[in-house]
Coordinates of C-alpha atoms in Angstrom, one line a residue:
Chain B
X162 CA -17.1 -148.3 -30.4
X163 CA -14.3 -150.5 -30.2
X164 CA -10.8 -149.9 -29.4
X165 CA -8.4 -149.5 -32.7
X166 CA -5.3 -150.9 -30.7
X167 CA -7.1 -154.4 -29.0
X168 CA -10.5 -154.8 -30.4
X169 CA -11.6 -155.5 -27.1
X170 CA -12.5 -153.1 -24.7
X171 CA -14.7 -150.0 -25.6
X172 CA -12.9 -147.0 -26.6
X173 CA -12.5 -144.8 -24.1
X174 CA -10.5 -141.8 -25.4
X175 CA -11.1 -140.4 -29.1
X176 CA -8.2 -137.9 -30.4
X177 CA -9.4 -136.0 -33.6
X178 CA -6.3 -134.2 -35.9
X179 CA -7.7 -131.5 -38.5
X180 CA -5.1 -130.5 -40.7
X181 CA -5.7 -128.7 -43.8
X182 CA -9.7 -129.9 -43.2
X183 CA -8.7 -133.5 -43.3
X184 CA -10.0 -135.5 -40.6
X185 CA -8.2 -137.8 -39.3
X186 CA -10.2 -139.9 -36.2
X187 CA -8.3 -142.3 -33.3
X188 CA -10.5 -144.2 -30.7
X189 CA -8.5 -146.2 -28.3
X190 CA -9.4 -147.8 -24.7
X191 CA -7.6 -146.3 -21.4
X192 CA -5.7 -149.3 -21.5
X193 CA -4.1 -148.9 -24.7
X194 CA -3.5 -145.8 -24.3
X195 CA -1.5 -146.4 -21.1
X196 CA 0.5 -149.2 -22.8
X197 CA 1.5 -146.7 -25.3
X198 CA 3.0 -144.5 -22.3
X199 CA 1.9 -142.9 -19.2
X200 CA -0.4 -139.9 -20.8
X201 CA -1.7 -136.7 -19.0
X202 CA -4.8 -134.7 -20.1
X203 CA -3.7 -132.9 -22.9
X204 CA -0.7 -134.1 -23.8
X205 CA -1.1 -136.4 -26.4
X206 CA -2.4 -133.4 -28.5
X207 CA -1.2 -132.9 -31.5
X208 CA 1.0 -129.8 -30.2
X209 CA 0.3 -126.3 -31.2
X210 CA 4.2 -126.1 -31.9
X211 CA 4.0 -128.7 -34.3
X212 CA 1.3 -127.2 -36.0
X213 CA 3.0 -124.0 -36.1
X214 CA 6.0 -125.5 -37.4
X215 CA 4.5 -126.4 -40.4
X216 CA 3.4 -122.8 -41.0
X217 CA 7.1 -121.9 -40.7
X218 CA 8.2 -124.5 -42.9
X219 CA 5.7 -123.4 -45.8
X220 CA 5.1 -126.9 -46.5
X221 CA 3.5 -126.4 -49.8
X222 CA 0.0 -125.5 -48.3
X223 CA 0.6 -122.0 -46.8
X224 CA 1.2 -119.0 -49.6
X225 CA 5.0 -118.1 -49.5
X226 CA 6.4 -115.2 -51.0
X227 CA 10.0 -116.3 -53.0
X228 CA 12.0 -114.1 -50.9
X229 CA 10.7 -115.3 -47.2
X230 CA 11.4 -118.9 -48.2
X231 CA 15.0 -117.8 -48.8
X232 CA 16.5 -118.6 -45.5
X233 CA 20.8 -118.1 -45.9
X234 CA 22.0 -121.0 -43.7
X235 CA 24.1 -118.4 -41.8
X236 CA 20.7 -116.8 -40.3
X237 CA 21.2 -117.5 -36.5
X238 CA 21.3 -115.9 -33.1
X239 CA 24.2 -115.0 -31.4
X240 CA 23.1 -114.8 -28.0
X241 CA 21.5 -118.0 -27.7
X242 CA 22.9 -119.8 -31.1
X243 CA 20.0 -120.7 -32.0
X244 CA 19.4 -120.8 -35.9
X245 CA 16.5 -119.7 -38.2
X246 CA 16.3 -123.6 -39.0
X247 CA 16.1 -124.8 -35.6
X248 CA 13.1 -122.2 -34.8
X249 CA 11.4 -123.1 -38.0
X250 CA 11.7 -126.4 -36.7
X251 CA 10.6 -126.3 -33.4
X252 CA 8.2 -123.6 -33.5
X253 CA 9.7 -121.3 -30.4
X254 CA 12.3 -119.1 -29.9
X255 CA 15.8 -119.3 -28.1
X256 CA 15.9 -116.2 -25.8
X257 CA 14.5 -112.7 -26.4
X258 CA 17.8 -111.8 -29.0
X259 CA 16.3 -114.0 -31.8
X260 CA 13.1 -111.4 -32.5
X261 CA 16.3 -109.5 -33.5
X262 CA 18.2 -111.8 -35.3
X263 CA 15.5 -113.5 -37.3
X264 CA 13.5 -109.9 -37.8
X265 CA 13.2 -110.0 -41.7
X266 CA 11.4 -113.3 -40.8
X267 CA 8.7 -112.4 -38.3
X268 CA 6.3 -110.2 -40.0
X269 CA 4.2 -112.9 -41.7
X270 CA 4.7 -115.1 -39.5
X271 CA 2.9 -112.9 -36.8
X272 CA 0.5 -112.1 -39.3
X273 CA -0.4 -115.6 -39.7
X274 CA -0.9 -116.4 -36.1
X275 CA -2.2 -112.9 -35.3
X276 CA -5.0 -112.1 -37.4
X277 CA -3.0 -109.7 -40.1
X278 CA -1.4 -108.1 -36.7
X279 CA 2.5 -106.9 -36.5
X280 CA 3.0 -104.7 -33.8
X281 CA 2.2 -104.7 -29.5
X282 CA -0.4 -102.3 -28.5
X283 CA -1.1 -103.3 -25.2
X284 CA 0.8 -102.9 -21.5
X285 CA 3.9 -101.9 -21.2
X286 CA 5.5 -102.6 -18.1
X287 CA 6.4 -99.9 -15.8
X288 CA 9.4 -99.4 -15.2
X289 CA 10.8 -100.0 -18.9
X290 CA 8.2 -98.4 -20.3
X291 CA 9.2 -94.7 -18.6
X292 CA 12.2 -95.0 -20.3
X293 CA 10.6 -96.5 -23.3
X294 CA 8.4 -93.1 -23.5
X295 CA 11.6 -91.1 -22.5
X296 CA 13.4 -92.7 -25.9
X297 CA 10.3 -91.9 -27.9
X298 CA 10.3 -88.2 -26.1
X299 CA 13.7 -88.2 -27.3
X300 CA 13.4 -89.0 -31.1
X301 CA 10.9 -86.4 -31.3
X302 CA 12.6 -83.5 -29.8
X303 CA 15.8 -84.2 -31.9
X304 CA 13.8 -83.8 -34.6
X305 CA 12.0 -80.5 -33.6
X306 CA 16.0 -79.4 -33.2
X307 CA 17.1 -79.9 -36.8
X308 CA 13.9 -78.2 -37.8
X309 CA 14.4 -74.9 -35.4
X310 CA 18.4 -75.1 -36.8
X311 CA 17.5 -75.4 -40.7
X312 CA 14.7 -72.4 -39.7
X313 CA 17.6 -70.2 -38.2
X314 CA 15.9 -70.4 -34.4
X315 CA 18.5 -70.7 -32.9
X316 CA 17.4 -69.6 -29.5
X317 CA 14.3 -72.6 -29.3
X318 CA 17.4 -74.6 -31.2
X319 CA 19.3 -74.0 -27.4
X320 CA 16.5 -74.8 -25.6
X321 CA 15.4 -77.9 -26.9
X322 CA 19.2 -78.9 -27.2
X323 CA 19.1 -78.5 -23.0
X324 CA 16.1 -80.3 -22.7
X325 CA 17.6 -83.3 -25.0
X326 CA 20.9 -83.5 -22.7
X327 CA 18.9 -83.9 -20.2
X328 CA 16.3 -86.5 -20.9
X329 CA 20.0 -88.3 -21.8
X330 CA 21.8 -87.6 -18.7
X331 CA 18.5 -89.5 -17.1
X332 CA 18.3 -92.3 -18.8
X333 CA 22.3 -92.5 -18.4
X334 CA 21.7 -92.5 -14.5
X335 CA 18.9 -94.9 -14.8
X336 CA 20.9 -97.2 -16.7
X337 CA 24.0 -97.3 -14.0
X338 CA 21.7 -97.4 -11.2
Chain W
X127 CA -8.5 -140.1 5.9
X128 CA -12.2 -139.9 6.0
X129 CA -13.7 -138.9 2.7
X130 CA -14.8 -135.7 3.9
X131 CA -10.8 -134.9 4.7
X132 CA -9.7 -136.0 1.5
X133 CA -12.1 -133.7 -0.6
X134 CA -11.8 -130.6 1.3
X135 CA -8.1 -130.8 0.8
X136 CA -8.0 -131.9 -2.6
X137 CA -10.4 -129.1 -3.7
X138 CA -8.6 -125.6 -3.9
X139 CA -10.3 -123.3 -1.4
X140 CA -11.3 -120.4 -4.4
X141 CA -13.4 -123.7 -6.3
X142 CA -15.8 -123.4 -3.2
X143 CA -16.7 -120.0 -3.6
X144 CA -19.3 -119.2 -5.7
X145 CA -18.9 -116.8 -8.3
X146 CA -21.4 -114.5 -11.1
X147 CA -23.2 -116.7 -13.2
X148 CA -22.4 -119.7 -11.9
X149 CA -25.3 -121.5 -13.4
X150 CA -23.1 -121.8 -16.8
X151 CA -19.9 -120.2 -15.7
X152 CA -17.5 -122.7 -13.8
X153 CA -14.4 -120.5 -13.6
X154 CA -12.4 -117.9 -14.7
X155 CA -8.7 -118.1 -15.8
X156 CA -6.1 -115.4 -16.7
X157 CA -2.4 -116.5 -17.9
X158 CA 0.8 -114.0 -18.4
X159 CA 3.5 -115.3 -20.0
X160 CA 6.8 -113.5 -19.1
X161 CA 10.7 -113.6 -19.6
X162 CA 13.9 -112.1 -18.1
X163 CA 15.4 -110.3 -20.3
X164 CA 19.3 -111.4 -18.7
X165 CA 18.7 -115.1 -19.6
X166 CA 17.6 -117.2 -22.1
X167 CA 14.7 -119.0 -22.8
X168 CA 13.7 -121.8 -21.2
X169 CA 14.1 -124.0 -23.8
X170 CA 17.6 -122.7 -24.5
X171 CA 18.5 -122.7 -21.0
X172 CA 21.6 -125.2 -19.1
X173 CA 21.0 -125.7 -15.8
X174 CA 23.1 -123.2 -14.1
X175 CA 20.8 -120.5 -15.9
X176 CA 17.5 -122.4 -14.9
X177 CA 18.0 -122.1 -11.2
X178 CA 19.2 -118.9 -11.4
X179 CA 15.7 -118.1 -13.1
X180 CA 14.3 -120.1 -10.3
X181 CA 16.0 -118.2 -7.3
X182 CA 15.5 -114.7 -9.2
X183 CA 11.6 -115.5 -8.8
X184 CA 11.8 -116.8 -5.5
X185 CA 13.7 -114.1 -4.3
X186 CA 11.2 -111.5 -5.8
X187 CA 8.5 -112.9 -4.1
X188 CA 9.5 -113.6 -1.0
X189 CA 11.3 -110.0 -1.0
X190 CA 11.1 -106.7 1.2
X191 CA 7.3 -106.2 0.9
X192 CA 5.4 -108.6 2.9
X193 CA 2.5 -106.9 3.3
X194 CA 2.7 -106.8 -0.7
X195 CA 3.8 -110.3 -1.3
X196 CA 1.0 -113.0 -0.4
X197 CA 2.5 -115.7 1.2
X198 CA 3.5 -118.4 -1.9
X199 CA 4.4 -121.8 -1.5
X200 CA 7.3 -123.2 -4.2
X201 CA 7.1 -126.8 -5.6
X202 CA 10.5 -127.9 -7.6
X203 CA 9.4 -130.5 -10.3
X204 CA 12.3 -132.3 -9.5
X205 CA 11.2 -133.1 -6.2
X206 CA 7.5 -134.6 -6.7
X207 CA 6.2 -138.0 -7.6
X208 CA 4.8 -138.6 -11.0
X209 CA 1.4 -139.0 -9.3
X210 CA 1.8 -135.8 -6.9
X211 CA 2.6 -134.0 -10.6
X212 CA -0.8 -135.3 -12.5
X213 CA -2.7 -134.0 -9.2
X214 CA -1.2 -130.3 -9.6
X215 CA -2.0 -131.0 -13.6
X216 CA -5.7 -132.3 -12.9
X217 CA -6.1 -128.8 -10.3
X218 CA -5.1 -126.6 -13.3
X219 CA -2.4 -125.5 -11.2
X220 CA 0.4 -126.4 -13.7
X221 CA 0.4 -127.5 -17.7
X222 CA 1.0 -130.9 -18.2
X223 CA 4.2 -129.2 -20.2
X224 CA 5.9 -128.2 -16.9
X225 CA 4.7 -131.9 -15.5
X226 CA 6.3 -133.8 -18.2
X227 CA 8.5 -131.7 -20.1
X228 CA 9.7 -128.6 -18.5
X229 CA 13.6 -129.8 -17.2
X230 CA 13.5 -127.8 -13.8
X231 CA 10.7 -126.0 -13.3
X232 CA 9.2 -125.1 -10.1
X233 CA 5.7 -123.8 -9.5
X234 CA 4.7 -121.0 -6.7
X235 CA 1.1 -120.8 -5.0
X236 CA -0.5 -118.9 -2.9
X237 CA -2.8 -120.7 -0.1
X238 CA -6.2 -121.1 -1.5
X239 CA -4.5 -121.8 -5.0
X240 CA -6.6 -118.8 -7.1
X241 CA -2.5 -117.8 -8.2
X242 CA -0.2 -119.8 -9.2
X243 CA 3.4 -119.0 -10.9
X244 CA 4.9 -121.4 -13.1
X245 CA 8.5 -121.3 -13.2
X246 CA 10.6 -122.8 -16.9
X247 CA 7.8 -123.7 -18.1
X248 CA 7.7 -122.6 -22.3
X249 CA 8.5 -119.1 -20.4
X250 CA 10.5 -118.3 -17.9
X251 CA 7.1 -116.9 -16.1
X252 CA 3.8 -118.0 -16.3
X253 CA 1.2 -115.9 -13.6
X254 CA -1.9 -117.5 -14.1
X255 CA -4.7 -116.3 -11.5
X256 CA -8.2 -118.3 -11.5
X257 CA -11.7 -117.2 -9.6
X258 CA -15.1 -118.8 -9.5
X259 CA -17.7 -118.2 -11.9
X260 CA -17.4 -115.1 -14.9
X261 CA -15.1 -112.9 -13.2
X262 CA -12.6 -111.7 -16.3
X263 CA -11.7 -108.5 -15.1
X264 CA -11.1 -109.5 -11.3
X265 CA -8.5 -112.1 -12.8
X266 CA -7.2 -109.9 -15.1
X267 CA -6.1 -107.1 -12.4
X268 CA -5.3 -109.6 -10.1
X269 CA -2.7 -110.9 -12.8
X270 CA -1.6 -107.5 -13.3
X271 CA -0.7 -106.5 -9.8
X272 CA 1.2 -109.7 -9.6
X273 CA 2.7 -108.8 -13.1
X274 CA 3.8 -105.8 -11.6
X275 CA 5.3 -106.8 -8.4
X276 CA 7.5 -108.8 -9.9
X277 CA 8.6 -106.3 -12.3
X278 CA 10.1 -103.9 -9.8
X279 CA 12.6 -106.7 -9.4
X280 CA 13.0 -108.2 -12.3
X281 CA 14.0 -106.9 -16.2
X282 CA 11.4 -108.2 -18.3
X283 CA 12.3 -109.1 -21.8
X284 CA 10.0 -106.2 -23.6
X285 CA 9.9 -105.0 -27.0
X286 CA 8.3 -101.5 -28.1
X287 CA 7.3 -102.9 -31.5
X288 CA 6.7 -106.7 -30.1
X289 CA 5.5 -106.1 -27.1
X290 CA 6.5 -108.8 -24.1
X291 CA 8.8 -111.2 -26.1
X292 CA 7.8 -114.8 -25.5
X293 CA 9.3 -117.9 -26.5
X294 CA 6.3 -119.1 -28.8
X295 CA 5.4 -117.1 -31.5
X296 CA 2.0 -117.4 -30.7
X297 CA 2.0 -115.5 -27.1
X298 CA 4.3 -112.6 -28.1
X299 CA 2.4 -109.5 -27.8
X300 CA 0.6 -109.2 -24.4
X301 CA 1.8 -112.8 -22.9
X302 CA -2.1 -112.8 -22.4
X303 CA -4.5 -116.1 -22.5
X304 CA -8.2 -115.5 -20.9
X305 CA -10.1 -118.5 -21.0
X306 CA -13.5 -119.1 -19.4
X307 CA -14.6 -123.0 -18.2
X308 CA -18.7 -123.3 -19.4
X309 CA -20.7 -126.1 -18.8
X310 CA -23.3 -126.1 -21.6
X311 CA -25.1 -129.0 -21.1
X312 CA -28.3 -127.8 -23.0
X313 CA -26.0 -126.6 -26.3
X314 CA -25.1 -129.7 -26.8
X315 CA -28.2 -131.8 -26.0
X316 CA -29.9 -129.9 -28.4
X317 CA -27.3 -130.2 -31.0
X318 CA -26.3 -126.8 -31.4
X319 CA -22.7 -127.0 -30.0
X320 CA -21.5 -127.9 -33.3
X321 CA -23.0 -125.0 -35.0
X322 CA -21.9 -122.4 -31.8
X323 CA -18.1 -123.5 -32.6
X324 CA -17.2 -122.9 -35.2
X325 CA -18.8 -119.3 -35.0
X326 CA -16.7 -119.0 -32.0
X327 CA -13.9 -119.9 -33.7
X328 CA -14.3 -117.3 -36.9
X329 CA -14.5 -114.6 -34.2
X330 CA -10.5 -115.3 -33.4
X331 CA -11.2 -117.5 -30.2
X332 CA -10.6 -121.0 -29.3
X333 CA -12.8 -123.6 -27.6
X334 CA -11.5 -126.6 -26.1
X335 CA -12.1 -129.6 -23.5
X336 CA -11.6 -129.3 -19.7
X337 CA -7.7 -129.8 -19.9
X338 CA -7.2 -127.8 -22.7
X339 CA -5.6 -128.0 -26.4
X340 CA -6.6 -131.4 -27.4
X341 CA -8.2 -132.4 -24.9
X342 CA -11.9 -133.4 -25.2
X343 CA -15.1 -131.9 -23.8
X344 CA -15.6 -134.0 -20.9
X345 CA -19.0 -133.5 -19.2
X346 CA -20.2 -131.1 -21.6
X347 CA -17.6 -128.7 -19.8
X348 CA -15.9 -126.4 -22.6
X349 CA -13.2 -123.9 -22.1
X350 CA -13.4 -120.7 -24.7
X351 CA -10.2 -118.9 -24.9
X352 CA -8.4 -115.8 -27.0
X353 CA -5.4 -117.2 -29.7
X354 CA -4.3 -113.6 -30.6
X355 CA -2.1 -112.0 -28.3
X356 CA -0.3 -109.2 -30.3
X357 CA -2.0 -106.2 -31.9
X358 CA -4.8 -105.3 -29.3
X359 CA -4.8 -104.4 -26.1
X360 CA -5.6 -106.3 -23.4
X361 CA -8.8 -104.9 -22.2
X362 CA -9.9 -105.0 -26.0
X363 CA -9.0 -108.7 -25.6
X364 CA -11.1 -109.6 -22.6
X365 CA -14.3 -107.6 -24.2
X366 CA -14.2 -109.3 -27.2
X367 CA -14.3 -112.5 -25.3
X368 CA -16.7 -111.5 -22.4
X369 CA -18.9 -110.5 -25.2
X370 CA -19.0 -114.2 -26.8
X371 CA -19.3 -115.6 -23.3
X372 CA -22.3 -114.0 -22.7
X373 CA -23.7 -114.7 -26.1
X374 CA -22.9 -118.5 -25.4
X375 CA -24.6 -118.0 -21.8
X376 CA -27.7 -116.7 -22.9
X377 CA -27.5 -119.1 -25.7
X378 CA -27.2 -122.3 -23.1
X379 CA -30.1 -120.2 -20.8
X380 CA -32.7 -120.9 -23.9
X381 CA -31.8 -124.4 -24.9
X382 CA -32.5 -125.4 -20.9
X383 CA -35.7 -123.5 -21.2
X384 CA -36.5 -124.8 -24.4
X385 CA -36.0 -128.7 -23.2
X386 CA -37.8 -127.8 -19.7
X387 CA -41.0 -126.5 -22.2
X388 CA -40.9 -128.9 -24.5
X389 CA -39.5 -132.2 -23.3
X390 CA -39.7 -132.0 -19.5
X391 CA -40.9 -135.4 -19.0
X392 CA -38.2 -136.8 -20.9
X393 CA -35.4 -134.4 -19.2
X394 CA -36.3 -135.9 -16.0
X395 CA -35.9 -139.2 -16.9
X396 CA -32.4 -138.7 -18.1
X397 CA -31.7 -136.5 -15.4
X398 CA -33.0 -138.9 -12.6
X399 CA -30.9 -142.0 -14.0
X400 CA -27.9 -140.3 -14.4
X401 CA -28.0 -139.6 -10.4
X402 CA -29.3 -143.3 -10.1
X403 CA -26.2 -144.5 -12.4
X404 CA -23.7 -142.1 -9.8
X405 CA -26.2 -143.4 -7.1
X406 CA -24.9 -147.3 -7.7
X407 CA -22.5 -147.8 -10.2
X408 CA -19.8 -150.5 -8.8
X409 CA -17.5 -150.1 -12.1
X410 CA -17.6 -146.2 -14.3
X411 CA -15.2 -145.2 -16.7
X412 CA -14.4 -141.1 -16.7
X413 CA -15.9 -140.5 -19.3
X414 CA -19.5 -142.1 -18.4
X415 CA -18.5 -140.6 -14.9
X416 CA -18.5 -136.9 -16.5
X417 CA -21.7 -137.5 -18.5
X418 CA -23.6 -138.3 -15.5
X419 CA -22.1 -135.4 -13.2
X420 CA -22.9 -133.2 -16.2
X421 CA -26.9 -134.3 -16.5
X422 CA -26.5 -134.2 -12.4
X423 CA -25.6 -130.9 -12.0
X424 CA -27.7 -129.6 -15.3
X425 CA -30.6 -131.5 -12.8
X426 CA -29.1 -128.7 -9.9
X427 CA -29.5 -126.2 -12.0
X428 CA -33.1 -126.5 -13.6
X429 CA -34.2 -127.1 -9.7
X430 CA -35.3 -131.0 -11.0
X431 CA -32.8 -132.2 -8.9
X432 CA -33.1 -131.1 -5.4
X433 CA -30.6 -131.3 -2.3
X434 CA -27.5 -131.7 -4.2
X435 CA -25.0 -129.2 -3.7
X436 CA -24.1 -127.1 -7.2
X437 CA -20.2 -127.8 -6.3
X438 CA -20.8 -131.4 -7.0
X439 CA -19.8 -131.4 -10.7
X440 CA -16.8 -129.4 -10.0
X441 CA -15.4 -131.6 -7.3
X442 CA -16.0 -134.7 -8.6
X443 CA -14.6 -133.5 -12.2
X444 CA -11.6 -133.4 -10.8
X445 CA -11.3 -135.8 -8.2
X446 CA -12.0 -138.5 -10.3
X447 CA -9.5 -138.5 -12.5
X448 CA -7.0 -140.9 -12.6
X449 CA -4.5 -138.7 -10.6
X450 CA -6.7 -138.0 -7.8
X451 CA -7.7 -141.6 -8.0
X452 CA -4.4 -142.9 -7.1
X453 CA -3.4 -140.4 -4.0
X454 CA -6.8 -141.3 -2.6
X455 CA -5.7 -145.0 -3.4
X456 CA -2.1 -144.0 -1.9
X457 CA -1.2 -146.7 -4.8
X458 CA -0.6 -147.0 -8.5
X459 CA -3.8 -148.0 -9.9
X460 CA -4.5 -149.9 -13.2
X461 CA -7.5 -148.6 -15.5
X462 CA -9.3 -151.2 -14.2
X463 CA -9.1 -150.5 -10.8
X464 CA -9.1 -147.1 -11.6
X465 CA -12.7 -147.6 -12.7
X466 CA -13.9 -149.1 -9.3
X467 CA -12.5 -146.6 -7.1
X468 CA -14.1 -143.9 -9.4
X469 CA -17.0 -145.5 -8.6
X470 CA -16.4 -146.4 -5.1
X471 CA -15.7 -142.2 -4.1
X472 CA -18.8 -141.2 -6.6
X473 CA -21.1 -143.4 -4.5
X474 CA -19.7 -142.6 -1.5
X475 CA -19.7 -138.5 -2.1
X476 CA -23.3 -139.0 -2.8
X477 CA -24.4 -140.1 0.3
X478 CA -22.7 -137.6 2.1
X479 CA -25.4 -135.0 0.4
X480 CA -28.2 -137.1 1.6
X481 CA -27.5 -136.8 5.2

């Protein structure tokens, strides 16, 4: 096969783009390839970023509720600045504040990309995580004390209350330390 | 430098083990994408905040512990030569991303380059750890001490619900990629490559060329890999794709058997002039290059081929691509002269078997 660029020399590197099941074919020679810019393996791909940009964008071929292609232009982060635009457009985000900021947004988008999946169920990293487990601890044992209160146990109402300040006098600590 | 020099330097010490099903299986690659949780994203990030990323990393590794901390040698991007880059590229050590794109990354290694740590890359961390053959769950725990090391330093941006926040949407979750390099030669001689992959694909996993996304499948090498990262654990993660690995290796373990019943005569003859090709070409392009060292090695395997070491297709995958090419030139090289050089080193590694 012939190069597309010179109609000379063989075609040496063959790219193929899929998108929406359309096929779209390039056969070019080494040397073409190297006129059109110094290339590295893999890099002339067509990038998983702009690929997933045009999920974000809802282009017309992906399914889009009416409410998650309301975007208010105001939607941005504050820690970064980056805005909901910008990471529709570039298909990554900012810092670790936009999950936060752009939250309403995220759900089908990790759907999408993660096979119907929302939410981590895998490590959780060590040192974080005992005080992640601490928090959840937490949540639960406030809720055992409204329980014992509306019940009238006030003595297992005491207890846990004791227990509580202390799992938050530890994570106090471990946050000054 | 004699050729002998150049190739045991430019191959990284772990590519000359040998590893568990090495027949099929090249190597084994785990990736964990990380962030600091006090800084923002790479791509987000001035340059004050980049190198403080940069020292926080060095620091953590060259900390306290140095029993604990292997010995890891740090590259700045800003420092190598284009061609120095494409060589780090063309070892898997870095993404062509941090080569090209990444504004001040850096990249840490440990001496016989199974672990390296890409710094500002898409992430702020990238551990990737590689081994010989199918070894998914050495890599992964390797990964994970590594993971964790750095973690008693270092506030990882973490989310209960999320899971390890990452600047694509894509990794969030578990930061985890697996991927597994096969060379399946027979699959695709036999036409059933194109049938296997899209299978492969419907299962949730990706399969790609020897550089990855994009990138064709040079040599009849293929690289299968996990795309989701959030909503299952990562042991759950490396199952499912051990399982399809070993499905595609006993898969590729029939098709040779098949073509060695059936069509041995005809197997040779490819086989035996792909070595001659290698043997005395005075002008190859890569890609004929990587169709020959593919039939060559398949010839390795099936025992049609004698005296050739197995490591032959690995090492010359690699050091004939352009990259390699050039710092064994010590030049810039044009395609052209790319192409005799490739066959100049092919030739010459060959005779160094028949000794």
């Amino acid at each position: 096969m012939n190069c597309e660029e010179c109609h000379e020399r063989e075609a040496s590197l063959h790219f193929t783009k899929i998108i929406n099941g359309e096929k779209t074919e390039f056969h070019i020679c080494e040397h073409c390839a190297k006129e059109k810019g110094e290339f590295l393996p893999g890099s002339n791909s067509f990038s998983i970023h702009q690929l997933l940009s045009g999920l974000l964008h809802g282009d017309g071929h992906v399914p889009n509720t009416p409410s998650s292609n309301f975007i208010p232009p105001s939607l941005s982060c504050e820690k970064c600045g980056m805005s909901y635009y910008q990471f529709a457009k570039i298909g990554r985000f900012g810092c670790d504040n936009c999950y936060k900021a752009f939250e309403s947004k995220l759900n089908p988008i990790f759907k999408r990309v993660h096979g119907g999946n929302t939410l981590h169920a895998g490590k959780i990293p060590l040192r974080a995580g005992s005080s992640i487990q601490e928090k959840k601890q937490l949540q639960q044992l406030k809720q055992a004390l409204q329980q014992y209160i509306l019940n009238e146990e006030f003595e297992k109402a005491a207890e846990t209350r004791d227990v509580i300040r202390e799992i938050e006098h530890r994570l106090q600590q471990g946050r000054d330390t | 430098m004699s050729l002998e020099r150049f190739i045991s330097d430019a191959i990284s010490p772990w590519m000359k083990r040998e590893g568990p099903e090495s027949d099929i299986v090249l190597s084994s690659r785990v990736r964990l994408a990380r962030n600091i949780h006090q800084y923002v994203f790479p791509i987000a990030a001035d340059k004050e905040s980049a190198h403080e990323v940069i020292s926080a990393i060095s620091t953590c590794m060259s900390s306290e512990n140095e029993e604990e901390a292997e010995k890891l040698e740090m590259l700045m991007m800003e420092e190598l030569k284009p061609v120095q880059k494409r060589v780090l590229v063309e070892k898997h050590l870095i993404s062509p991303n941090l080569a090209e794109q990444a504004k001040y990354g850096a990249v840490l290694m440990n001496a016989d380059e199974s672990v390296s740590i890409m710094v500002n890359e898409e992430d702020h961390i990238r551990i990737q750890c590689l081994a010989p053959g199918f070894q998914l769950e050495e890599v992964l725990h390797r990964a994970n001490e590594i993971d964790d090391f750095i973690e008693k330093n270092v506030d990882y941006a973490f989310d209960e619900r999320r899971g390890y926040l990452t600047s694509c949407p894509t990794n969030v979750g578990t930061g985890l990629r697996a991927s597994v390099m096969m060379h399946l030669p027979a699959l695709v001689l036999s036409k059933k490559m194109s049938r296997i992959i899209p299978a492969i694909n419907q299962l949730g996993l990706a399969v790609r060329g020897i550089y990855g996304e994009g990138t064709e499948a040079q040599g009849n090498i293929f690289q299968i890999s996990n795309q989701m990262t959030l909503g299952k654990s990562e042991e759950d993660i490396m199952e499912d794709l051990a399982g399809v690995v070993m499905q595609v290796i006993q898969q590729e373990r029939a098709a040779r058997q098949q073509l060695q019943d059936g069509l041995k005569l005809q197997l040779e003859d490819k086989l035996f002039r792909s070595l001659g090709t290698l043997e005395n070409c005075r002008i190859i392009q890569s890609k004929e290059a990587a169709k020959c060292l593919s039939d060559v090695r398949l010839g390795i395997d099936l025992e049609i081929l004698p005296g050739i070491s197995k490591t032959i297709l690995n090492e010359l995958m690699i050091l004939t691509q352009p990259g390699f090419l050039q710092q064994y030139a010590g030049e810039v090289l044009t395609p052209e002269e790319r192409d005799i050089r490739r066959a100049t080193l092919i030739r010459e590694r060959i005779k160094l078997e028949n000794r």
